[in-house]
Coordinates of C-alpha atoms in Angstrom, one line a residue:
X1 CA -1.8 26.3 -14.5
X2 CA -5.1 24.2 -13.7
X3 CA -5.9 23.5 -10.3
X4 CA -7.8 20.3 -9.9
X5 CA -10.3 20.8 -7.0
X6 CA -12.2 17.2 -6.7
X7 CA -10.8 13.8 -5.4
X8 CA -11.1 12.3 -9.5
X9 CA -13.4 9.9 -8.2
X10 CA -17.0 9.3 -7.2
X11 CA -18.2 10.1 -3.8
X12 CA -20.7 7.7 -4.0
X13 CA -18.0 4.9 -4.2
X14 CA -16.2 6.5 -1.3
X15 CA -15.7 3.8 1.7
X16 CA -17.9 5.9 3.9
X17 CA -20.9 5.3 1.7
X18 CA -20.6 1.4 2.5
X19 CA -20.9 -0.9 5.2
X20 CA -19.2 -1.0 8.3
X21 CA -17.8 2.3 7.7
X22 CA -16.8 3.9 11.1
X23 CA -16.0 7.8 11.4
X24 CA -12.8 8.9 13.6
X25 CA -12.9 10.4 16.7
X26 CA -10.0 11.5 19.4
X27 CA -10.2 9.6 22.5
X28 CA -10.9 11.8 25.7
X29 CA -7.4 13.2 27.2
X30 CA -5.2 13.0 24.4
X31 CA -3.1 16.1 24.2
X32 CA -1.2 17.3 20.9
X33 CA 2.2 16.1 20.1
X34 CA 5.0 16.8 17.9
X35 CA 5.0 14.8 14.6
X36 CA 6.9 11.6 15.5
X37 CA 9.2 11.2 12.3
X38 CA 10.9 7.9 11.9
X39 CA 14.5 8.1 12.2
X40 CA 16.7 6.9 9.2
X41 CA 17.9 3.7 9.7
X42 CA 21.6 3.2 9.7
X43 CA 23.4 0.7 7.5
X44 CA 25.6 -2.0 9.5
X45 CA 28.2 -1.0 6.7
X46 CA 28.6 0.2 2.8
X47 CA 31.3 -1.2 0.6
X48 CA 31.5 0.6 -2.6
X49 CA 27.9 0.1 -4.3
X50 CA 26.7 -2.3 -2.0
X51 CA 24.8 -1.5 1.5
X52 CA 24.0 -3.6 4.2
X53 CA 21.1 -3.5 6.6
X54 CA 19.4 -5.5 9.5
X55 CA 15.7 -5.3 10.1
X56 CA 14.3 -6.8 12.9
X57 CA 10.9 -7.3 13.3
X58 CA 9.8 -7.1 17.2
X59 CA 7.5 -6.5 19.9
X60 CA 7.2 -3.4 21.7
X61 CA 5.2 -0.8 24.0
X62 CA 4.0 2.3 22.7
X63 CA 2.6 5.4 24.4
X64 CA -0.1 5.8 22.2
X65 CA -3.0 7.1 24.6
X66 CA -3.5 8.1 28.1
X67 CA -2.6 5.7 30.3
X68 CA -1.1 1.9 30.1
X69 CA 1.3 1.6 27.1
X70 CA 0.1 -0.3 24.1
X71 CA 1.8 -3.6 23.2
X72 CA 2.6 -3.1 19.5
X73 CA 4.9 -4.7 16.9
X74 CA 7.4 -2.7 14.4
X75 CA 10.8 -2.7 12.9
X76 CA 13.8 -1.9 14.9
X77 CA 11.1 0.2 16.8
X78 CA 8.3 -0.5 19.0
X79 CA 5.9 0.7 16.4
X80 CA 6.3 0.7 12.6
X81 CA 10.0 1.2 12.1
X82 CA 12.8 3.3 11.1
X83 CA 13.2 5.0 7.3
X84 CA 15.4 3.1 5.4
X85 CA 16.9 5.0 2.5
X86 CA 18.5 3.1 -0.8
X87 CA 19.6 4.6 -3.9
X88 CA 19.0 3.6 -7.5
X89 CA 22.0 1.4 -8.7
X90 CA 23.0 0.3 -5.1
X91 CA 23.5 -3.4 -4.4
X92 CA 21.1 -3.8 -1.0
X93 CA 21.8 -6.7 1.5
X94 CA 19.2 -7.1 4.3
X95 CA 19.7 -9.1 7.1
X96 CA 16.0 -10.0 8.3
X97 CA 15.5 -11.2 11.9
X98 CA 11.9 -12.5 13.4
X99 CA 11.9 -11.6 16.9
X100 CA 8.2 -12.0 17.3
X101 CA 6.4 -14.9 18.7
X102 CA 4.4 -15.5 15.6
X103 CA 6.1 -16.5 11.7
X104 CA 5.8 -13.3 9.7
X105 CA 7.1 -12.2 5.9
X106 CA 8.6 -8.9 4.8
X107 CA 7.1 -7.8 1.8
X108 CA 8.6 -4.8 0.0
X109 CA 5.8 -2.9 -1.6
X110 CA 6.6 -1.1 -4.8
X111 CA 10.2 -2.3 -4.8
X112 CA 10.9 -4.2 -8.0
X113 CA 12.5 -7.2 -6.6
X114 CA 12.6 -11.1 -7.3
X115 CA 10.4 -13.4 -6.3
X116 CA 8.8 -15.0 -4.5
X117 CA 11.1 -15.4 -1.7
X118 CA 13.1 -11.8 -2.0
X119 CA 9.7 -10.2 -2.3
X120 CA 8.8 -11.5 0.7
X121 CA 5.0 -12.6 0.0
X122 CA 3.1 -15.3 1.8
X123 CA 6.3 -17.9 0.2
X124 CA 8.8 -16.2 2.3
X125 CA 7.8 -16.8 6.1
X126 CA 10.5 -16.0 8.4
X127 CA 9.7 -18.2 11.7
X128 CA 10.1 -17.1 15.4
X129 CA 13.9 -16.8 16.4
X130 CA 15.0 -17.3 12.6
X131 CA 17.6 -14.9 10.6
X132 CA 17.7 -14.9 6.7
X133 CA 19.3 -12.7 4.5
X134 CA 18.5 -11.7 1.1
X135 CA 19.5 -9.3 -1.1
X136 CA 18.6 -7.0 -4.7
X137 CA 19.8 -4.3 -6.9
X138 CA 17.8 -1.5 -6.9
X139 CA 16.3 -0.8 -10.4
X140 CA 13.9 2.0 -9.8
X141 CA 13.8 5.7 -9.7
X142 CA 13.4 8.1 -6.4
X143 CA 10.1 6.8 -5.2
X144 CA 8.4 6.3 -1.4
X145 CA 8.4 2.4 -1.3
X146 CA 7.2 0.7 1.8
X147 CA 8.1 -2.7 4.0
X148 CA 5.4 -4.5 5.6
X149 CA 4.4 -8.1 6.7
X150 CA 2.6 -10.3 4.0
X151 CA 2.5 -13.8 5.8
X152 CA -0.7 -15.3 4.2
X153 CA -3.6 -15.3 5.6
X154 CA -2.3 -13.1 8.5
X155 CA -1.0 -10.3 6.7
X156 CA -3.9 -7.8 7.9
X157 CA -3.3 -8.5 11.6
X158 CA 0.5 -8.0 11.4
X159 CA -0.1 -4.3 9.7
X160 CA -2.7 -3.7 12.2
X161 CA -0.1 -4.4 15.4
X162 CA 2.5 -1.8 13.7
X163 CA 4.9 -4.0 11.0
X164 CA 4.6 -1.3 8.3
X165 CA 8.1 1.2 7.4
X166 CA 9.0 3.3 4.5
X167 CA 11.8 2.8 2.3
X168 CA 12.9 5.5 0.4
X169 CA 14.4 5.1 -3.4
X170 CA 16.6 8.3 -3.8
X171 CA 18.5 8.9 -7.2
X172 CA 20.1 11.5 -9.1
X173 CA 17.4 13.3 -10.9
X174 CA 15.6 13.6 -7.0
X175 CA 18.9 15.3 -6.3
X176 CA 18.6 17.9 -9.1
X177 CA 15.4 19.2 -8.3
X178 CA 14.6 22.1 -6.1
X179 CA 12.1 20.4 -4.0
X180 CA 12.6 20.2 0.0
X181 CA 14.6 17.2 1.1
X182 CA 16.0 18.0 4.2
X183 CA 14.3 15.2 5.9
X184 CA 12.4 16.0 9.3
X185 CA 13.0 19.6 8.6
X186 CA 11.4 20.3 5.2
X187 CA 10.5 16.6 4.1
X188 CA 8.0 14.5 6.4
X189 CA 6.8 11.0 6.0
X190 CA 3.0 10.9 6.7
X191 CA 2.2 7.3 7.5
X192 CA -2.1 7.3 7.7
X193 CA -3.5 4.7 9.9
X194 CA -6.4 4.0 12.3
X195 CA -6.7 1.8 14.9
X196 CA -9.5 1.1 17.6
X197 CA -8.6 0.3 21.2
X198 CA -9.7 -1.8 23.9
X199 CA -8.5 -0.5 27.2
X200 CA -5.4 0.8 25.0
X201 CA -5.0 -2.2 24.0
X202 CA -5.3 -3.7 19.9
X203 CA -7.7 -6.7 19.8
X204 CA -7.9 -7.3 15.8
X205 CA -10.0 -10.1 16.1
X206 CA -13.0 -8.5 17.7
X207 CA -12.5 -5.9 15.7
X208 CA -12.6 -7.8 12.4
X209 CA -14.6 -7.3 9.2
X210 CA -14.5 -9.3 6.4
X211 CA -15.1 -6.1 4.3
X212 CA -12.1 -4.6 6.0
X213 CA -11.5 -3.3 9.3
X214 CA -11.9 0.4 10.2
X215 CA -10.3 2.0 13.0
X216 CA -12.0 4.5 15.1
X217 CA -8.6 6.2 16.1
X218 CA -6.6 8.1 13.4
X219 CA -2.8 7.5 13.8
X220 CA -0.3 10.0 11.9
X221 CA 3.2 7.8 12.3
X222 CA 1.7 6.5 15.3
X223 CA 0.6 9.5 16.6
X224 CA -3.2 10.5 17.6
X225 CA -3.2 14.2 17.4
X226 CA 0.3 15.3 15.7
X227 CA 1.5 18.7 15.2
X228 CA 4.3 20.1 13.0
X229 CA 6.5 23.0 13.6
X230 CA 7.0 24.6 10.1
X231 CA 10.1 26.5 9.6
X232 CA 10.6 26.8 5.8
X233 CA 8.1 28.3 3.5
X234 CA 7.8 25.0 1.6
X235 CA 7.2 21.3 3.1
X236 CA 7.5 17.9 0.9
X237 CA 4.9 15.4 2.4
X238 CA 5.3 12.1 1.5
X239 CA 1.8 10.3 2.1
X240 CA 1.2 6.7 2.6
X241 CA -1.8 5.0 2.8
X242 CA -1.0 2.5 5.7
X243 CA -4.6 1.3 6.6
X244 CA -6.1 -1.9 6.4
X245 CA -9.4 -0.4 4.7
X246 CA -9.8 3.2 5.3
X247 CA -9.3 5.9 2.6
X248 CA -8.0 9.1 3.2
X249 CA -9.8 12.2 1.4
X250 CA -6.9 15.1 2.4
X251 CA -7.2 18.5 2.0
X252 CA -5.8 21.6 3.8
X253 CA -7.8 24.4 5.6
X254 CA -8.0 27.8 3.7
X255 CA -8.2 26.2 0.7
X256 CA -4.7 25.7 0.3
X257 CA -3.3 24.5 -2.9
X258 CA -0.9 21.1 -2.8
X259 CA 1.5 20.9 -5.6
X260 CA 1.7 17.0 -6.1
X261 CA 5.1 16.3 -7.6
X262 CA 5.1 11.8 -7.1
X263 CA 2.9 8.9 -7.4
X264 CA 3.3 5.4 -5.9
X265 CA 7.0 4.5 -7.8
X266 CA 8.3 7.7 -9.4
X267 CA 8.0 11.7 -9.5
X268 CA 5.1 12.7 -12.0
X269 CA 6.3 13.8 -15.3
X270 CA 4.9 17.3 -14.7
X271 CA 3.5 18.7 -11.5
X272 CA 0.2 19.4 -11.3
X273 CA -2.0 21.3 -8.5
X274 CA -4.7 20.1 -6.6
X275 CA -6.9 21.0 -3.8
X276 CA -7.9 17.3 -2.7
X277 CA -6.1 14.3 -2.9
X278 CA -7.6 10.4 -2.2
X279 CA -5.2 8.2 -1.2
X280 CA -6.5 4.6 -0.6
X281 CA -4.9 1.5 1.2
X282 CA -1.1 0.9 -0.2
X283 CA -1.0 4.1 -2.2
X284 CA 1.6 6.8 -1.7
X285 CA 1.8 10.4 -3.0
X286 CA 3.7 13.3 -3.1
X287 CA 3.2 16.9 -2.6
X288 CA 4.6 20.1 -1.6
X289 CA 2.6 22.5 0.2
X290 CA 3.9 26.7 0.0
X291 CA 3.0 28.1 3.5
X292 CA 4.4 31.7 1.9
X293 CA 0.8 33.6 2.4
X294 CA 0.9 32.6 6.4
X295 CA 2.6 34.2 9.2
X296 CA 4.4 33.2 12.3
X297 CA 1.6 32.4 15.0
X298 CA -1.0 30.9 12.4
X299 CA -1.8 27.6 12.1
X300 CA -3.0 25.4 9.2
X301 CA -4.8 22.1 9.3
X302 CA -4.8 19.1 6.7
X303 CA -8.3 17.5 6.9
X304 CA -9.2 14.0 6.1
X305 CA -13.3 14.7 5.2
X306 CA -14.2 17.2 8.0
X307 CA -11.7 15.7 10.4
X308 CA -8.6 17.7 11.6
X309 CA -5.6 15.0 11.1
X310 CA -2.1 16.9 11.5
X311 CA -1.6 20.7 12.6
X312 CA 1.0 22.8 10.8
X313 CA 2.2 25.5 13.2
X314 CA 3.7 28.3 11.4
X315 CA 7.2 30.0 12.8
X316 CA 9.5 32.3 11.5
X317 CA 10.8 31.2 8.3
X318 CA 14.4 29.8 7.7
X319 CA 15.6 30.5 3.8
X320 CA 16.1 27.7 1.7
X321 CA 16.6 27.2 -2.1
X322 CA 13.8 25.6 -2.7
X323 CA 11.6 28.3 -1.3
X324 CA 12.4 30.3 -4.1
X325 CA 13.0 28.1 -7.0
X326 CA 10.2 27.1 -9.5
X327 CA 10.0 23.5 -10.5
X328 CA 10.4 22.9 -14.0
X329 CA 7.7 21.6 -16.0
X330 CA 9.3 18.1 -16.7
X331 CA 10.4 16.7 -13.5
X332 CA 10.9 12.8 -14.7
X333 CA 10.3 11.2 -18.1
X334 CA 9.2 7.7 -17.6
X335 CA 10.1 5.0 -19.8
X336 CA 7.3 4.1 -21.9
X337 CA 7.8 1.0 -23.8
X338 CA 5.6 -0.8 -26.7
X339 CA 3.2 -3.2 -26.0
X340 CA 4.2 -6.6 -27.3
X341 CA 2.2 -7.2 -30.1
X342 CA 1.9 -10.7 -30.1
X343 CA 0.3 -10.9 -26.2
X344 CA -3.5 -10.5 -25.9
X345 CA -4.9 -8.2 -23.7
X346 CA -5.6 -9.8 -20.0
X347 CA -8.4 -9.6 -18.1
X348 CA -8.2 -9.5 -14.3
X349 CA -11.3 -9.0 -12.3
X350 CA -11.9 -8.1 -8.8
X351 CA -15.4 -10.2 -7.7
X352 CA -17.4 -9.3 -4.4
X353 CA -14.7 -9.1 -1.8
X354 CA -12.7 -11.9 -1.7
X355 CA -12.2 -13.5 -5.5
X356 CA -9.9 -12.4 -8.3
X357 CA -11.5 -13.7 -11.8
X358 CA -14.4 -16.0 -9.8
X359 CA -11.5 -18.1 -7.8
X360 CA -10.2 -17.2 -4.2
X361 CA -6.6 -17.6 -3.8
X362 CA -4.7 -20.8 -3.5
X363 CA -1.4 -20.8 -2.4
X364 CA 0.0 -23.4 -5.1
X365 CA -2.0 -22.4 -7.9
X366 CA -0.2 -20.1 -10.8
X367 CA -2.8 -17.9 -12.3
X368 CA -1.0 -16.2 -15.0
X369 CA 2.6 -16.4 -17.0
X370 CA 4.0 -13.5 -18.4
X371 CA 7.7 -13.3 -20.2
X372 CA 10.1 -11.6 -18.6
X373 CA 10.4 -7.5 -19.7
X374 CA 7.3 -8.6 -22.4
X375 CA 5.3 -5.2 -22.0
X376 CA 1.4 -6.2 -21.9
X377 CA -1.9 -4.5 -21.5
X378 CA -4.2 -5.7 -18.2
X379 CA -7.4 -4.7 -18.0
X380 CA -8.7 -4.8 -14.4
X381 CA -12.1 -4.3 -13.6
X382 CA -14.1 -4.5 -10.8
X383 CA -17.3 -6.1 -11.1
X384 CA -19.4 -5.0 -8.3
X385 CA -22.3 -2.7 -9.0
X386 CA -22.2 0.9 -7.1
X387 CA -25.1 -0.4 -5.1
X388 CA -23.2 -2.4 -2.7
X389 CA -19.7 -2.1 -4.0
X390 CA -16.4 0.2 -2.8
X391 CA -13.2 1.3 -4.7
X392 CA -10.9 -1.7 -4.8
X393 CA -7.2 -0.8 -4.6
X394 CA -5.3 -3.2 -7.0
X395 CA -1.5 -3.9 -6.4
X396 CA 0.5 -5.9 -8.4
X397 CA 3.7 -6.9 -6.7
X398 CA 7.3 -6.7 -8.0
X399 CA 6.5 -4.5 -10.7
X400 CA 5.3 -0.8 -11.8
X401 CA 2.9 -0.5 -14.3
X402 CA 1.5 3.0 -16.5
X403 CA -2.2 3.8 -16.1
X404 CA -3.6 3.9 -19.7
X405 CA -7.0 4.6 -19.3
X406 CA -10.2 4.7 -17.2
X407 CA -13.5 3.0 -18.9
X408 CA -11.4 3.8 -22.0
X409 CA -11.4 7.5 -21.6
X410 CA -8.0 9.4 -19.9
X411 CA -6.9 8.3 -16.5
X412 CA -7.0 10.5 -13.5
X413 CA -4.5 13.8 -13.7
X414 CA -2.2 12.4 -10.8
X415 CA -2.1 9.1 -12.6
X416 CA -0.6 10.1 -16.3
X417 CA 3.0 9.5 -16.9
X418 CA 3.6 8.2 -13.4
X419 CA 4.7 4.8 -12.1
X420 CA 2.3 3.2 -10.1
X421 CA 1.9 -0.3 -8.3
X422 CA -1.6 0.2 -6.8
X423 CA -4.6 1.9 -8.8
X424 CA -8.1 2.3 -7.2
X425 CA -10.9 1.1 -9.4
X426 CA -14.6 1.9 -8.8
X427 CA -17.6 -0.5 -9.0
X428 CA -18.3 -1.1 -12.7
X429 CA -15.2 0.6 -14.0
X430 CA -12.1 -1.0 -15.9
X431 CA -8.9 0.2 -15.7
X432 CA -6.3 -0.6 -18.1
X433 CA -2.6 -1.0 -17.0
X434 CA 0.9 -1.2 -19.3
X435 CA 2.7 -3.8 -17.1
X436 CA 6.0 -5.7 -17.1
X437 CA 8.2 -7.2 -15.0
X438 CA 12.2 -6.6 -14.4
X439 CA 12.5 -9.7 -12.4
X440 CA 11.1 -13.5 -12.8
X441 CA 9.8 -15.3 -9.9
X442 CA 6.2 -15.7 -8.8
X443 CA 4.2 -12.7 -7.6
X444 CA 1.3 -11.6 -6.3
X445 CA -1.8 -9.4 -7.2
X446 CA -4.4 -8.3 -5.2
X447 CA -7.0 -5.8 -3.6
X448 CA -5.0 -4.1 -1.3
X449 CA -8.1 -3.6 1.2
X450 CA -5.7 -5.8 3.6
X451 CA -9.0 -8.2 4.6
X452 CA -10.0 -9.1 1.1
X453 CA -6.4 -10.5 0.0
X454 CA -6.5 -12.6 3.4
X455 CA -10.0 -13.5 2.4
X456 CA -8.9 -14.9 -1.4
X457 CA -8.9 -11.3 -3.4
X458 CA -5.4 -12.4 -4.8
X459 CA -4.0 -14.5 -7.3
X460 CA -0.1 -15.4 -8.7
X461 CA 1.8 -14.5 -11.9
X462 CA 4.9 -16.6 -12.9
X463 CA 7.3 -14.2 -14.5
X464 CA 9.2 -16.6 -17.0
X465 CA 13.2 -16.0 -18.1
X466 CA 13.5 -17.2 -21.6
X467 CA 17.1 -17.9 -20.9
X468 CA 16.1 -20.5 -18.3
X469 CA 12.5 -21.2 -19.4
X470 CA 11.9 -24.4 -17.0
X471 CA 12.7 -22.9 -13.7
X472 CA 10.7 -24.0 -10.9
X473 CA 9.9 -22.0 -7.5
X474 CA 9.0 -23.8 -4.4
X475 CA 5.7 -22.5 -2.9
X476 CA 4.4 -22.2 0.2
X477 CA 1.4 -24.6 0.9
X478 CA -1.6 -23.9 3.1
X479 CA -1.0 -27.0 5.7
X480 CA 2.3 -26.4 6.0
X481 CA 1.6 -22.6 7.2
X482 CA -1.4 -23.3 9.0
X483 CA 0.5 -26.2 10.9
X484 CA 3.2 -23.5 11.9
X485 CA 0.7 -21.1 13.1
X486 CA -1.1 -23.6 15.3
X487 CA 2.4 -24.8 16.5
X488 CA 3.3 -21.1 17.5
X489 CA -0.4 -20.3 19.2
X490 CA -0.6 -23.8 21.0
X491 CA -4.1 -24.5 19.2
X492 CA -5.1 -27.0 16.6
X493 CA -5.1 -26.3 13.0
X494 CA -8.7 -25.7 12.6
X495 CA -8.5 -23.1 15.4
X496 CA -6.2 -20.8 13.4
X497 CA -7.4 -17.8 12.5
X498 CA -7.9 -17.7 8.6
X499 CA -11.1 -15.9 7.4
X500 CA -12.3 -17.3 3.8
X501 CA -9.1 -18.7 2.7
X502 CA -9.3 -21.4 0.5
X503 CA -7.6 -24.3 2.1
X504 CA -7.2 -26.1 -0.9
X505 CA -9.9 -29.0 0.2
X506 CA -7.9 -29.7 3.6
X507 CA -10.5 -30.1 6.4
X508 CA -8.6 -27.5 8.5
X509 CA -12.3 -26.0 9.4
X510 CA -11.3 -22.4 8.0
X511 CA -10.8 -21.2 11.9
X512 CA -14.2 -19.5 11.7
X513 CA -15.7 -19.4 15.0
X514 CA -19.9 -19.2 15.0
X515 CA -20.4 -15.5 15.3
X516 CA -17.5 -15.0 12.8
X517 CA -19.2 -17.3 10.2
X518 CA -22.3 -16.1 10.7
X519 CA -21.1 -12.2 10.1
X520 CA -19.2 -13.2 7.3
X521 CA -22.3 -15.0 5.4
X522 CA -24.5 -12.3 6.0
X523 CA -22.2 -9.7 4.8
X524 CA -20.9 -11.6 1.7
X525 CA -24.1 -12.5 0.4
X526 CA -25.5 -9.1 0.6
X527 CA -22.4 -8.2 -1.6
X528 CA -23.0 -10.8 -3.8
X529 CA -26.3 -10.2 -4.4
X530 CA -26.3 -6.9 -5.5
X531 CA -23.3 -7.4 -7.7
X532 CA -24.6 -10.4 -9.7
X533 CA -26.4 -8.7 -12.4
X534 CA -23.8 -6.5 -13.1
X535 CA -20.9 -9.2 -13.6
X536 CA -22.9 -10.8 -16.7
X537 CA -23.0 -7.2 -18.2
X538 CA -19.1 -7.0 -17.8
X539 CA -18.7 -10.7 -19.2
X540 CA -20.3 -9.8 -22.1
X541 CA -18.3 -6.6 -22.7
X542 CA -15.1 -8.1 -22.2
X543 CA -15.5 -11.3 -23.7
X544 CA -14.7 -14.6 -22.5
X545 CA -12.1 -14.9 -19.5
X546 CA -9.7 -18.3 -19.3
X547 CA -9.5 -18.6 -15.2
X548 CA -6.3 -20.3 -15.6
X549 CA -4.4 -17.9 -17.5
X550 CA -6.3 -14.7 -17.1
X551 CA -5.6 -13.5 -21.0
X552 CA -8.5 -13.2 -23.4
X553 CA -9.7 -15.3 -26.1

C-alpha cells in the first residue's frame, strides 16, 4: 500500500509563514498529566427511537496552569464539554440552557439539521437564563462532529473561552468494522486548541488579531502536557481542529505510520497510510495507530511541526479483536449522486480576510438560493496571492459535500470519497465541491478561521423546498443582537466589540477602539495590496460572478 509522506499542501502557505504566527511553548512549572477524556454525556431519557439530552452553557474554573485556576466556559463542564453520542436514524431532542452572562448560540458543526434555528448559527441566540428546545433526526453516517458557540459576531471569543464539545455519530457500519472503539481505552478524542494566558486568565480582547488569533500554549482536551497510557496495540484517535486560527501539522516520532480511516463527516471509502496529517480549523480526521513494534516502557510522541503535543506511554498490551484483524479495503461507500444538469457551477470567492464574493457578511442578506436535494457544483476560490495569503478553511453549515478537484486536478488522497464539511483552500486555488442539502432553511458558509468569519468572511444560502417554495425565515438583525450584547455588558451599543462587521449602515461605531482600528487597518491594507493583482486573474479565469446569487453566467 502507498504511504503518503507529506501534508498535501505547500509549505509556503502554512500559517507559520504568515503574519501574526506564534510558536507554541509550555509554561514553566507545568507537569505531565493524563490526557483528560471528556465523559460521555448521559441522556435524560431514551424512549424507543427518541433520545433526550440537556446541554447547558456555563461558567466554570479549570486548573490548566500551576497556581490560580482559569475562568473558562463549557457545556455541562467547566471547560469544553461532555461527549454526546447519537446514532444514525435516531430522533434527538435537546434542551438548551444558557447559564452564561451573555447570549450564546449552539451550532451543530457537521450535523445535517434544519436551519437556521436548529442549526444554531447567528440567528438562533439563546439569551442569559433562557432555555430552548430543539429536535432533529440524524440523517448521516458515523463521524465525529462538534458543537460550538456561533453568536455573531462573538463566535471567536466564546470558542476561545471554551465552548466546544464533541458530538459522535455512530451507525451499524461502524459497529461492524474491526477498529478500536472502546472509548477512553483504545479510542480517544484529541481536541487540538491553543491559548495565551495572562496571569492564568484568558483575555481575548488583548490577544485579538483580525488575521486570526494564535495562542502560545497548546491545549489538548484542555490539558497542556498530556500523556496517554497505551494498553492495546492499536489506538484510534479522533482529531478535531478546534483552534481559532492555528493549523496542526501532525506526525509521530520514530516515523510511525498512521492509517487514516475518517474525515469530517464519514469514514473514507478506503483507508490510507500517512506519515503526516494537516488539520485546519474546524476539520476532523480519524486515524488508527499501531504500536506493535514497541515494548512496555517505551514512549512515542505526537508532534505538530517540531513541538511535542502528546506522549503515548506503552504498557503491557491487553489483547483486543481489533489488534489482529486487518481493515477491509472498502470501509464506507459514499452516495455520489449526479449533478443537476440544469444548474450552472456556483462560484464562491474568499477575499482578503473578511469577504465572500467581495462582500462582508450581512445578517439579513440571502446571498444564494438552492433547491432542496439539488446536487450542484460549487467552485471555491481563495483569491489571495501566495505572497501574503494563507490557507482558508471553507465550511458549509447543514450539509456535507464531496471534494471533486483542486485546480482541475485530483483532490488530496485523504479527501477522495469521504464526506466533508470543511476544506482547506490555498492561495490562488480553486476547489470544486459537489454539494446538496437534505434539510430546508437558511445556512451560513464561511471561512473557519473564526476571526475571519466574525469580520465578515461569511455568507448565507437559502435552501428552498419545492413543496413549500414561499416559506420565509425570520433572521436576526444586527441592531437587535448588538443591543442585546450592550445590555448584558452594561455598555453603549457602539462599545460592543464586533471587529469588522457589516452593521448594515447603522451608526453603531463597529466598536473599534483606536488601537484596534489602527492594527486592523494596517494588516488589512497589507493583505489587500498583495491580493489585488491576483483577483483580476481569477475573475478572467472563472467568469462573471453575480454577488447576489453566487451563480456563474
